């Protein structure tokens, strides 16, 4: 008999009633559970580089550990040295002067975003989020008491939000719009002209921009990252930059993200962080300085490898009859449309009427894990992270193909 951990019917906060668990993490956990049972599953789940953190970054951490330099708390918002490095780096990228006082370092960009919404939103405040969106934005906004306002986009526009669509969704309660370029899950990259057009609406409607730039270094082909803050000083003054080392430097497990923005917002976020987590891990902060200020060649090596994988996965997906797949221009996700397969029957007779049931069947029967599009506000699509080996890409898409073509 197992030991009871408490009364069975504990009431949890109603604040969480409408909050969904993160589907990206759930799919990844399910694949890991099956693998642990000895089942050979190929996972295209979480967006996490398969590379190890570059050697010089690990060496900086080892050295700091050897010196015993990391046993203590740091300033809540990060060490002065790290905030200075982040301010210099983001200032360079966005062509604007950033003070280290306007930087807050948190436990991953996810934590940065959560702190930001908690610090910014009053009940009923609206945040505009173009769909398809990263799974966590709407739920984070809701946890902070705000209201996510979802703006649908079209595959014909490569899933980018038009300026008139943004304008049409602004109300007197709108506080901010979230921009994520390159995008998770679509891999879309906004052009300079598109950013400039959105900037006009931002100024006209007096909005803040939350610019989630976690994938800005991962762009391919002719695509380039276009910065809202770089449009001009008026935009720089109202853009909150969210960035981090997870994707660019293969440092997901180190948990460091950062925010640069207007002083009152950064101060309010520091208050939230000071009453919740305190500083992010000291050792990880030291590693992050090495990442940002050290040699950038490893970033280019990883980017090139992702680009090769991108070309291969898109080609293999497009070769499956019934599957269409846009070309992702950044990040490391393919986002094919599988709507032609919804409502069909599996060989065991089970009807797969939603993308969630399709993805459940794919992992259980086909031994390939992909994330259902409904979690990203895009029913009928699925997301595959190609931040995994070429071998996995080839074998995983083969399994996907065989499974899909067995549906009737
Ligand atoms: N934003 C986007 C769009 C992401 O895909 C992720 C992935 N984890 C994050 C933010 C947060 O990254 P992290 O917390 O690892 O820095
Ligand atoms: N951001 C990654 C993803 O979308 C990691 C998992 C998560 O935090 O959502 O897969």
CSV table of C-alpha atoms and ligand atoms in Angstrom, one decimal:
chain,number,residue,atom,x,y,z
A,1,UNK,CA,0.0,0.0,0.0
A,2,UNK,CA,1.4,3.4,-0.9
A,3,UNK,CA,1.7,6.1,1.8
A,4,UNK,CA,-1.0,8.8,1.3
A,5,UNK,CA,0.6,12.2,0.7
A,6,UNK,CA,-2.4,14.2,1.9
A,7,UNK,CA,-6.2,14.4,1.6
A,8,UNK,CA,-7.3,13.3,-1.8
A,9,UNK,CA,-9.4,16.2,-2.7
A,10,UNK,CA,-7.1,19.2,-2.1
A,11,UNK,CA,-8.5,22.3,-3.9
A,12,UNK,CA,-5.9,24.1,-6.0
A,13,UNK,CA,-6.1,27.8,-7.0
A,14,UNK,CA,-8.9,28.6,-9.4
A,15,UNK,CA,-6.3,30.9,-11.1
A,16,UNK,CA,-5.0,27.7,-12.7
A,17,UNK,CA,-8.4,26.3,-13.8
A,18,UNK,CA,-8.1,27.6,-17.4
A,19,UNK,CA,-4.3,26.9,-17.6
A,20,UNK,CA,-3.1,24.0,-19.7
A,21,UNK,CA,0.1,22.1,-19.1
A,22,UNK,CA,2.8,22.9,-21.7
A,23,UNK,CA,2.2,20.6,-24.6
A,24,UNK,CA,5.8,20.8,-25.8
A,25,UNK,CA,7.0,19.6,-22.5
A,26,UNK,CA,4.2,17.0,-22.2
A,27,UNK,CA,5.1,15.4,-25.6
A,28,UNK,CA,8.8,15.4,-24.8
A,29,UNK,CA,8.1,13.8,-21.4
A,30,UNK,CA,5.9,11.1,-23.0
A,31,UNK,CA,8.6,10.2,-25.5
A,32,UNK,CA,11.2,10.1,-22.7
A,33,UNK,CA,8.9,7.8,-20.6
A,34,UNK,CA,8.5,5.4,-23.5
A,35,UNK,CA,12.2,5.4,-24.2
A,36,UNK,CA,12.8,4.6,-20.5
A,37,UNK,CA,10.6,1.6,-20.9
A,38,UNK,CA,12.9,0.4,-23.6
A,39,UNK,CA,10.6,1.5,-26.5
A,40,UNK,CA,12.5,2.9,-29.4
A,41,UNK,CA,10.8,6.3,-29.9
A,42,UNK,CA,12.2,9.1,-32.1
A,43,UNK,CA,11.3,12.5,-30.6
A,44,UNK,CA,10.8,15.7,-32.6
A,45,UNK,CA,9.3,17.1,-29.4
A,46,UNK,CA,11.0,19.9,-27.4
A,47,UNK,CA,13.0,22.5,-29.2
A,48,UNK,CA,16.3,21.8,-27.7
A,49,UNK,CA,19.7,21.7,-29.6
A,50,UNK,CA,21.2,18.2,-29.5
A,51,UNK,CA,24.7,19.8,-29.3
A,52,UNK,CA,26.6,20.1,-26.1
A,53,UNK,CA,27.4,23.5,-24.8
A,54,UNK,CA,30.6,24.8,-26.5
A,55,UNK,CA,33.8,23.8,-24.8
A,56,UNK,CA,35.0,27.4,-23.9
A,57,UNK,CA,31.8,28.1,-22.1
A,58,UNK,CA,32.1,24.9,-20.0
A,59,UNK,CA,35.7,25.7,-19.4
A,60,UNK,CA,34.8,29.1,-17.9
A,61,UNK,CA,32.3,27.5,-15.6
A,62,UNK,CA,34.8,24.8,-14.5
A,63,UNK,CA,37.4,27.5,-13.8
A,64,UNK,CA,34.9,29.5,-11.7
A,65,UNK,CA,33.9,26.4,-9.8
A,66,UNK,CA,37.5,25.5,-9.1
A,67,UNK,CA,38.1,29.0,-7.6
A,68,UNK,CA,35.1,28.6,-5.4
A,69,UNK,CA,33.6,31.7,-6.9
A,70,UNK,CA,30.0,30.6,-7.2
A,71,UNK,CA,28.7,29.6,-3.8
A,72,UNK,CA,27.0,32.9,-3.0
A,73,UNK,CA,23.8,34.7,-4.1
A,74,UNK,CA,24.3,37.5,-6.7
A,75,UNK,CA,22.3,40.6,-7.2
A,76,UNK,CA,18.7,39.6,-7.8
A,77,UNK,CA,18.8,40.7,-11.5
A,78,UNK,CA,22.2,39.2,-12.3
A,79,UNK,CA,25.8,40.2,-11.6
A,80,UNK,CA,26.9,43.7,-12.8
A,81,UNK,CA,29.4,41.9,-15.2
A,82,UNK,CA,26.7,39.9,-16.8
A,83,UNK,CA,24.2,42.7,-17.1
A,84,UNK,CA,27.0,44.9,-18.7
A,85,UNK,CA,27.7,42.1,-21.2
A,86,UNK,CA,24.1,41.6,-22.0
A,87,UNK,CA,23.5,45.4,-22.4
A,88,UNK,CA,26.5,45.7,-24.8
A,89,UNK,CA,25.4,42.7,-26.8
A,90,UNK,CA,21.8,43.7,-27.1
A,91,UNK,CA,22.8,47.3,-27.8
A,92,UNK,CA,25.0,46.1,-30.7
A,93,UNK,CA,22.2,43.8,-32.1
A,94,UNK,CA,19.5,46.4,-31.9
A,95,UNK,CA,21.6,49.5,-32.7
A,96,UNK,CA,20.6,51.3,-29.6
A,97,UNK,CA,22.3,52.3,-26.3
A,98,UNK,CA,21.3,50.0,-23.4
A,99,UNK,CA,22.3,50.6,-19.8
A,100,UNK,CA,23.1,47.6,-17.6
A,101,UNK,CA,20.5,49.1,-15.2
A,102,UNK,CA,17.8,48.3,-17.8
A,103,UNK,CA,18.7,44.6,-17.9
A,104,UNK,CA,17.3,41.8,-15.8
A,105,UNK,CA,18.7,38.3,-15.9
A,106,UNK,CA,16.3,35.5,-15.1
A,107,UNK,CA,16.1,31.7,-15.1
A,108,UNK,CA,15.6,31.3,-18.8
A,109,UNK,CA,13.7,33.5,-21.3
A,110,UNK,CA,10.5,31.6,-20.2
A,111,UNK,CA,11.0,33.0,-16.7
A,112,UNK,CA,11.8,36.5,-18.2
A,113,UNK,CA,8.4,36.4,-20.0
A,114,UNK,CA,6.5,35.2,-16.9
A,115,UNK,CA,8.1,37.9,-14.7
A,116,UNK,CA,7.2,40.4,-17.4
A,117,UNK,CA,3.6,39.5,-17.6
A,118,UNK,CA,3.2,39.5,-13.8
A,119,UNK,CA,4.9,42.9,-13.6
A,120,UNK,CA,3.0,44.4,-16.5
A,121,UNK,CA,-0.6,43.3,-16.4
A,122,UNK,CA,-3.7,44.3,-14.4
A,123,UNK,CA,-6.8,42.1,-14.6
A,124,UNK,CA,-8.4,42.4,-18.0
A,125,UNK,CA,-5.3,44.0,-19.7
A,126,UNK,CA,-5.0,42.6,-23.2
A,127,UNK,CA,-1.9,41.2,-24.9
A,128,UNK,CA,-2.0,40.7,-28.6
A,129,UNK,CA,-0.5,37.3,-29.7
A,130,UNK,CA,-0.3,36.4,-33.4
A,131,UNK,CA,-1.2,32.7,-34.0
A,132,UNK,CA,0.5,30.3,-34.5
A,133,UNK,CA,2.2,31.2,-31.3
A,134,UNK,CA,4.6,29.5,-28.8
A,135,UNK,CA,2.4,27.5,-26.5
A,136,UNK,CA,3.3,29.4,-23.3
A,137,UNK,CA,2.3,32.9,-24.2
A,138,UNK,CA,-1.5,32.8,-23.8
A,139,UNK,CA,-1.2,30.7,-20.6
A,140,UNK,CA,1.4,33.0,-19.0
A,141,UNK,CA,-0.8,36.1,-19.8
A,142,UNK,CA,-3.7,34.3,-18.2
A,143,UNK,CA,-1.7,33.4,-15.1
A,144,UNK,CA,-0.9,37.0,-14.7
A,145,UNK,CA,-4.6,37.9,-14.9
A,146,UNK,CA,-4.4,39.3,-18.4
A,147,UNK,CA,-6.4,38.4,-21.5
A,148,UNK,CA,-4.6,37.0,-24.5
A,149,UNK,CA,-6.0,38.3,-27.8
A,150,UNK,CA,-5.2,35.9,-30.6
A,151,UNK,CA,-4.7,37.3,-34.1
A,152,UNK,CA,-4.9,34.6,-36.7
A,153,UNK,CA,-2.4,34.7,-39.6
A,154,UNK,CA,-2.5,33.0,-43.0
A,155,UNK,CA,-0.1,30.5,-44.5
A,156,UNK,CA,-0.4,32.8,-47.6
A,157,UNK,CA,1.4,35.4,-45.5
A,158,UNK,CA,3.9,32.8,-44.3
A,159,UNK,CA,2.0,33.0,-40.9
A,160,UNK,CA,3.2,36.6,-40.3
A,161,UNK,CA,0.8,39.2,-38.9
A,162,UNK,CA,-0.2,42.1,-41.2
A,163,UNK,CA,-0.3,45.6,-39.8
A,164,UNK,CA,-4.0,46.0,-40.5
A,165,UNK,CA,-4.7,42.7,-38.6
A,166,UNK,CA,-2.8,44.1,-35.6
A,167,UNK,CA,-4.7,47.4,-35.8
A,168,UNK,CA,-8.0,45.6,-36.0
A,169,UNK,CA,-7.4,43.8,-32.7
A,170,UNK,CA,-6.3,46.8,-30.6
A,171,UNK,CA,-8.8,47.9,-28.0
A,172,UNK,CA,-8.5,50.5,-25.2
A,173,UNK,CA,-7.4,47.6,-22.9
A,174,UNK,CA,-4.4,46.5,-25.2
A,175,UNK,CA,-1.1,46.9,-23.4
A,176,UNK,CA,1.3,45.0,-25.6
A,177,UNK,CA,1.9,42.9,-28.7
A,178,UNK,CA,4.1,39.8,-28.7
A,179,UNK,CA,6.5,39.4,-31.6
A,180,UNK,CA,8.5,36.3,-32.0
A,181,UNK,CA,10.8,36.3,-35.0
A,182,UNK,CA,12.1,33.8,-36.1
A,183,UNK,CA,8.9,32.1,-34.9
A,184,UNK,CA,8.3,29.1,-32.8
A,185,UNK,CA,6.5,27.0,-34.2
A,186,UNK,CA,6.4,28.3,-37.9
A,187,UNK,CA,10.0,29.3,-38.5
A,188,UNK,CA,8.6,32.5,-40.1
A,189,UNK,CA,11.0,35.5,-40.2
A,190,UNK,CA,9.5,39.0,-40.4
A,191,UNK,CA,11.1,41.2,-43.1
A,192,UNK,CA,12.4,44.7,-42.3
A,193,UNK,CA,9.4,46.2,-44.3
A,194,UNK,CA,6.9,44.1,-42.2
A,195,UNK,CA,8.4,45.2,-39.0
A,196,UNK,CA,8.3,48.9,-40.1
A,197,UNK,CA,4.6,48.5,-41.0
A,198,UNK,CA,3.8,47.0,-37.6
A,199,UNK,CA,5.9,49.8,-35.9
A,200,UNK,CA,3.5,52.4,-37.4
A,201,UNK,CA,0.5,50.7,-35.7
A,202,UNK,CA,2.5,50.4,-32.4
A,203,UNK,CA,3.1,54.1,-32.3
A,204,UNK,CA,-0.4,55.1,-33.5
A,205,UNK,CA,-2.0,52.9,-30.8
A,206,UNK,CA,0.6,53.6,-28.1
A,207,UNK,CA,1.5,49.9,-27.5
A,208,UNK,CA,4.4,48.1,-25.9
A,209,UNK,CA,6.2,45.5,-28.0
A,210,UNK,CA,7.4,42.3,-26.4
A,211,UNK,CA,10.1,41.1,-28.7
A,212,UNK,CA,10.9,37.4,-28.0
A,213,UNK,CA,14.3,37.1,-29.8
A,214,UNK,CA,15.3,33.8,-28.5
A,215,UNK,CA,15.9,32.5,-32.1
A,216,UNK,CA,17.3,35.6,-33.7
A,217,UNK,CA,20.7,34.0,-34.4
A,218,UNK,CA,19.1,31.1,-36.2
A,219,UNK,CA,18.2,32.3,-39.7
A,220,UNK,CA,18.8,30.6,-43.0
A,221,UNK,CA,19.1,31.2,-46.7
A,222,UNK,CA,18.5,34.9,-47.4
A,223,UNK,CA,16.6,35.6,-44.2
A,224,UNK,CA,17.8,38.2,-41.7
A,225,UNK,CA,16.6,39.1,-38.3
A,226,UNK,CA,14.8,42.5,-38.3
A,227,UNK,CA,14.6,44.4,-35.0
A,228,UNK,CA,11.6,46.5,-33.9
A,229,UNK,CA,13.9,48.4,-31.5
A,230,UNK,CA,16.1,49.4,-34.4
A,231,UNK,CA,13.3,51.1,-36.3
A,232,UNK,CA,14.0,54.2,-34.3
A,233,UNK,CA,14.3,55.7,-30.9
A,234,UNK,CA,10.5,55.9,-30.3
A,235,UNK,CA,10.3,52.2,-31.0
A,236,UNK,CA,13.4,51.4,-28.9
A,237,UNK,CA,11.7,53.2,-26.0
A,238,UNK,CA,8.6,50.9,-26.1
A,239,UNK,CA,10.2,47.6,-27.0
A,240,UNK,CA,10.9,45.0,-24.3
A,241,UNK,CA,13.7,42.7,-25.5
A,242,UNK,CA,13.5,39.1,-24.3
A,243,UNK,CA,16.5,37.0,-25.2
A,244,UNK,CA,18.8,34.3,-23.8
A,245,UNK,CA,21.4,31.7,-24.4
A,246,UNK,CA,19.3,28.5,-24.5
A,247,UNK,CA,19.0,28.0,-28.3
A,248,UNK,CA,22.0,30.0,-29.7
A,249,UNK,CA,24.6,28.4,-27.4
A,250,UNK,CA,23.0,25.0,-26.8
A,251,UNK,CA,22.5,26.0,-23.1
A,252,UNK,CA,18.9,25.0,-22.4
A,253,UNK,CA,19.7,23.3,-19.1
A,254,UNK,CA,21.7,26.3,-17.7
A,255,UNK,CA,18.5,28.3,-17.5
A,256,UNK,CA,19.6,31.8,-18.3
A,257,UNK,CA,17.4,34.4,-20.1
A,258,UNK,CA,17.3,38.2,-20.0
A,259,UNK,CA,15.2,41.2,-20.5
A,260,UNK,CA,16.1,44.7,-21.5
A,261,UNK,CA,13.5,47.4,-21.4
A,262,UNK,CA,12.1,50.6,-19.9
A,263,UNK,CA,13.3,51.2,-16.3
A,264,UNK,CA,9.9,51.0,-14.6
A,265,UNK,CA,9.2,47.6,-16.2
A,266,UNK,CA,12.7,46.2,-15.3
A,267,UNK,CA,12.3,47.4,-11.7
A,268,UNK,CA,8.9,45.9,-11.4
A,269,UNK,CA,10.2,42.6,-12.8
A,270,UNK,CA,13.1,42.7,-10.3
A,271,UNK,CA,10.6,43.1,-7.5
A,272,UNK,CA,8.8,40.0,-8.7
A,273,UNK,CA,12.0,38.1,-9.0
A,274,UNK,CA,13.3,39.3,-5.6
A,275,UNK,CA,10.1,38.0,-4.0
A,276,UNK,CA,10.1,34.7,-5.8
A,277,UNK,CA,13.3,33.1,-7.2
A,278,UNK,CA,16.1,35.6,-6.4
A,279,UNK,CA,19.1,35.5,-8.7
A,280,UNK,CA,19.5,32.9,-11.4
A,281,UNK,CA,22.2,30.3,-10.7
A,282,UNK,CA,25.5,32.1,-10.2
A,283,UNK,CA,27.6,29.5,-12.1
A,284,UNK,CA,25.2,29.7,-15.1
A,285,UNK,CA,25.6,33.5,-15.1
A,286,UNK,CA,29.4,33.1,-15.4
A,287,UNK,CA,29.0,30.6,-18.2
A,288,UNK,CA,26.7,33.1,-20.0
A,289,UNK,CA,29.3,35.9,-19.9
A,290,UNK,CA,31.7,33.4,-21.7
A,291,UNK,CA,29.0,32.6,-24.2
A,292,UNK,CA,28.2,36.2,-25.1
A,293,UNK,CA,31.7,37.7,-25.0
A,294,UNK,CA,33.7,34.6,-26.2
A,295,UNK,CA,34.3,33.2,-29.7
A,296,UNK,CA,31.1,32.9,-31.8
A,297,UNK,CA,32.4,30.3,-34.3
A,298,UNK,CA,30.5,27.4,-32.5
A,299,UNK,CA,27.2,29.3,-33.0
A,300,UNK,CA,27.9,29.4,-36.8
A,301,UNK,CA,28.8,25.7,-36.8
A,302,UNK,CA,25.6,24.8,-35.1
A,303,UNK,CA,23.6,27.1,-37.4
A,304,UNK,CA,25.0,25.5,-40.5
A,305,UNK,CA,24.2,22.0,-39.1
A,306,UNK,CA,20.6,23.2,-38.4
A,307,UNK,CA,20.4,24.6,-41.9
A,308,UNK,CA,21.4,21.2,-43.4
A,309,UNK,CA,18.8,19.4,-41.3
A,310,UNK,CA,16.2,22.0,-42.2
A,311,UNK,CA,16.6,21.3,-45.9
A,312,UNK,CA,16.5,17.5,-45.4
A,313,UNK,CA,13.4,17.5,-43.2
A,314,UNK,CA,11.4,19.8,-45.4
A,315,UNK,CA,12.3,17.7,-48.5
A,316,UNK,CA,11.4,14.5,-46.8
A,317,UNK,CA,8.1,15.9,-45.4
A,318,UNK,CA,7.1,17.3,-48.8
A,319,UNK,CA,7.7,13.9,-50.3
A,320,UNK,CA,4.8,12.4,-48.2
A,321,UNK,CA,1.6,12.4,-50.3
A,322,UNK,CA,-1.0,14.6,-48.6
A,323,UNK,CA,1.5,16.6,-46.5
A,324,UNK,CA,2.4,20.2,-47.3
A,325,UNK,CA,5.2,22.0,-45.6
A,326,UNK,CA,6.2,25.7,-45.9
A,327,UNK,CA,9.9,26.4,-45.8
A,328,UNK,CA,10.9,27.6,-42.3
A,329,UNK,CA,13.4,30.5,-42.6
A,330,UNK,CA,14.6,30.5,-39.0
A,331,UNK,CA,14.5,28.7,-35.6
A,332,UNK,CA,14.6,24.9,-35.8
A,333,UNK,CA,11.1,23.8,-36.4
A,334,UNK,CA,9.2,22.3,-39.4
A,335,UNK,CA,5.5,22.9,-39.3
A,336,UNK,CA,3.8,20.7,-41.9
A,337,UNK,CA,0.0,20.7,-42.5
A,338,UNK,CA,-1.4,17.3,-41.8
A,339,UNK,CA,-5.1,18.3,-41.9
A,340,UNK,CA,-5.6,15.9,-44.9
A,341,UNK,CA,-5.1,13.0,-42.4
A,342,UNK,CA,-7.6,14.2,-39.7
A,343,UNK,CA,-10.7,12.1,-39.4
A,344,UNK,CA,-9.1,9.0,-40.9
A,345,UNK,CA,-9.0,5.6,-39.4
A,346,UNK,CA,-5.9,3.8,-38.0
A,347,UNK,CA,-5.4,0.1,-39.0
A,348,UNK,CA,-6.8,-0.9,-35.6
A,349,UNK,CA,-10.0,1.0,-36.5
A,350,UNK,CA,-9.5,4.0,-34.2
A,351,UNK,CA,-10.7,7.3,-35.8
A,352,UNK,CA,-8.1,10.0,-35.4
A,353,UNK,CA,-10.4,13.1,-35.4
A,354,UNK,CA,-8.1,15.7,-33.8
A,355,UNK,CA,-4.4,16.5,-34.2
A,356,UNK,CA,-4.0,15.5,-30.5
A,357,UNK,CA,-5.4,12.0,-31.1
A,358,UNK,CA,-3.3,11.8,-34.3
A,359,UNK,CA,-0.1,12.7,-32.4
A,360,UNK,CA,-1.0,10.3,-29.6
A,361,UNK,CA,-1.4,7.5,-32.1
A,362,UNK,CA,1.8,8.5,-33.9
A,363,UNK,CA,3.9,8.2,-30.8
A,364,UNK,CA,2.2,5.0,-29.5
A,365,UNK,CA,1.9,3.1,-32.7
A,366,UNK,CA,4.4,4.8,-35.1
A,367,UNK,CA,7.1,5.5,-32.4
A,368,UNK,CA,7.6,9.0,-33.6
A,369,UNK,CA,6.8,12.0,-31.3
A,370,UNK,CA,5.6,15.3,-32.9
A,371,UNK,CA,3.7,18.2,-31.2
A,372,UNK,CA,0.1,18.8,-32.2
A,373,UNK,CA,-0.6,22.2,-33.8
A,374,UNK,CA,-3.6,22.9,-31.7
A,375,UNK,CA,-1.2,23.7,-28.8
A,376,UNK,CA,0.1,26.5,-31.0
A,377,UNK,CA,-3.3,27.8,-32.1
A,378,UNK,CA,-3.0,26.0,-35.5
A,379,UNK,CA,-5.3,22.9,-35.6
A,380,UNK,CA,-4.2,20.4,-38.3
A,381,UNK,CA,-0.5,21.3,-38.3
A,382,UNK,CA,2.1,19.5,-36.3
A,383,UNK,CA,5.5,20.7,-35.2
A,384,UNK,CA,8.8,18.8,-35.6
A,385,UNK,CA,11.9,20.1,-34.0
A,386,UNK,CA,14.9,19.4,-36.3
A,387,UNK,CA,17.4,20.2,-33.6
A,388,UNK,CA,18.2,16.4,-33.6
A,389,UNK,CA,20.6,14.2,-35.5
A,390,UNK,CA,20.3,13.7,-39.3
A,391,UNK,CA,19.9,10.0,-38.6
A,392,UNK,CA,16.9,10.7,-36.4
A,393,UNK,CA,15.4,13.0,-39.0
A,394,UNK,CA,15.6,10.4,-41.7
A,395,UNK,CA,14.3,7.5,-39.6
A,396,UNK,CA,11.7,9.7,-37.8
A,397,UNK,CA,10.2,11.1,-41.0
A,398,UNK,CA,10.2,7.6,-42.5
A,399,UNK,CA,8.1,6.4,-39.5
A,400,UNK,CA,5.8,9.4,-39.9
A,401,UNK,CA,5.4,8.6,-43.6
A,402,UNK,CA,4.6,4.9,-43.0
A,403,UNK,CA,2.2,5.7,-40.2
A,404,UNK,CA,0.3,8.4,-42.2
A,405,UNK,CA,0.1,6.3,-45.3
A,406,UNK,CA,-1.4,3.4,-43.3
A,407,UNK,CA,-4.4,5.6,-42.4
A,408,UNK,CA,-7.7,4.9,-44.2
B,1,LIG,N1,10.5,31.8,-26.3
B,1,LIG,C1,10.3,30.9,-27.2
B,1,LIG,C2,9.6,31.3,-28.5
B,1,LIG,C3,10.8,29.6,-27.1
B,1,LIG,O1,10.6,28.7,-28.0
B,1,LIG,C4,11.4,29.3,-25.8
B,1,LIG,C5,11.8,27.8,-25.7
B,1,LIG,N2,12.1,27.3,-24.5
B,1,LIG,C6,11.5,30.3,-24.9
B,1,LIG,C7,11.1,31.5,-25.1
B,1,LIG,C8,12.2,30.0,-23.6
B,1,LIG,O2,13.5,29.6,-23.6
B,1,LIG,P1,14.4,29.4,-22.3
B,1,LIG,O3,13.5,29.5,-21.1
B,1,LIG,O4,15.0,28.0,-22.4
B,1,LIG,O5,15.4,30.5,-22.3
B,2,LIG,N1,10.7,26.3,-26.2
B,2,LIG,C1,10.9,24.9,-26.5
B,2,LIG,C2,9.8,24.3,-27.3
B,2,LIG,O1,9.0,25.0,-27.7
B,2,LIG,C3,11.2,24.1,-25.2
B,2,LIG,C4,10.0,23.6,-24.4
B,2,LIG,C5,9.2,24.8,-23.8
B,2,LIG,O2,9.7,25.4,-22.9
B,2,LIG,O3,8.2,25.0,-24.4
B,2,LIG,O4,9.8,23.1,-27.5
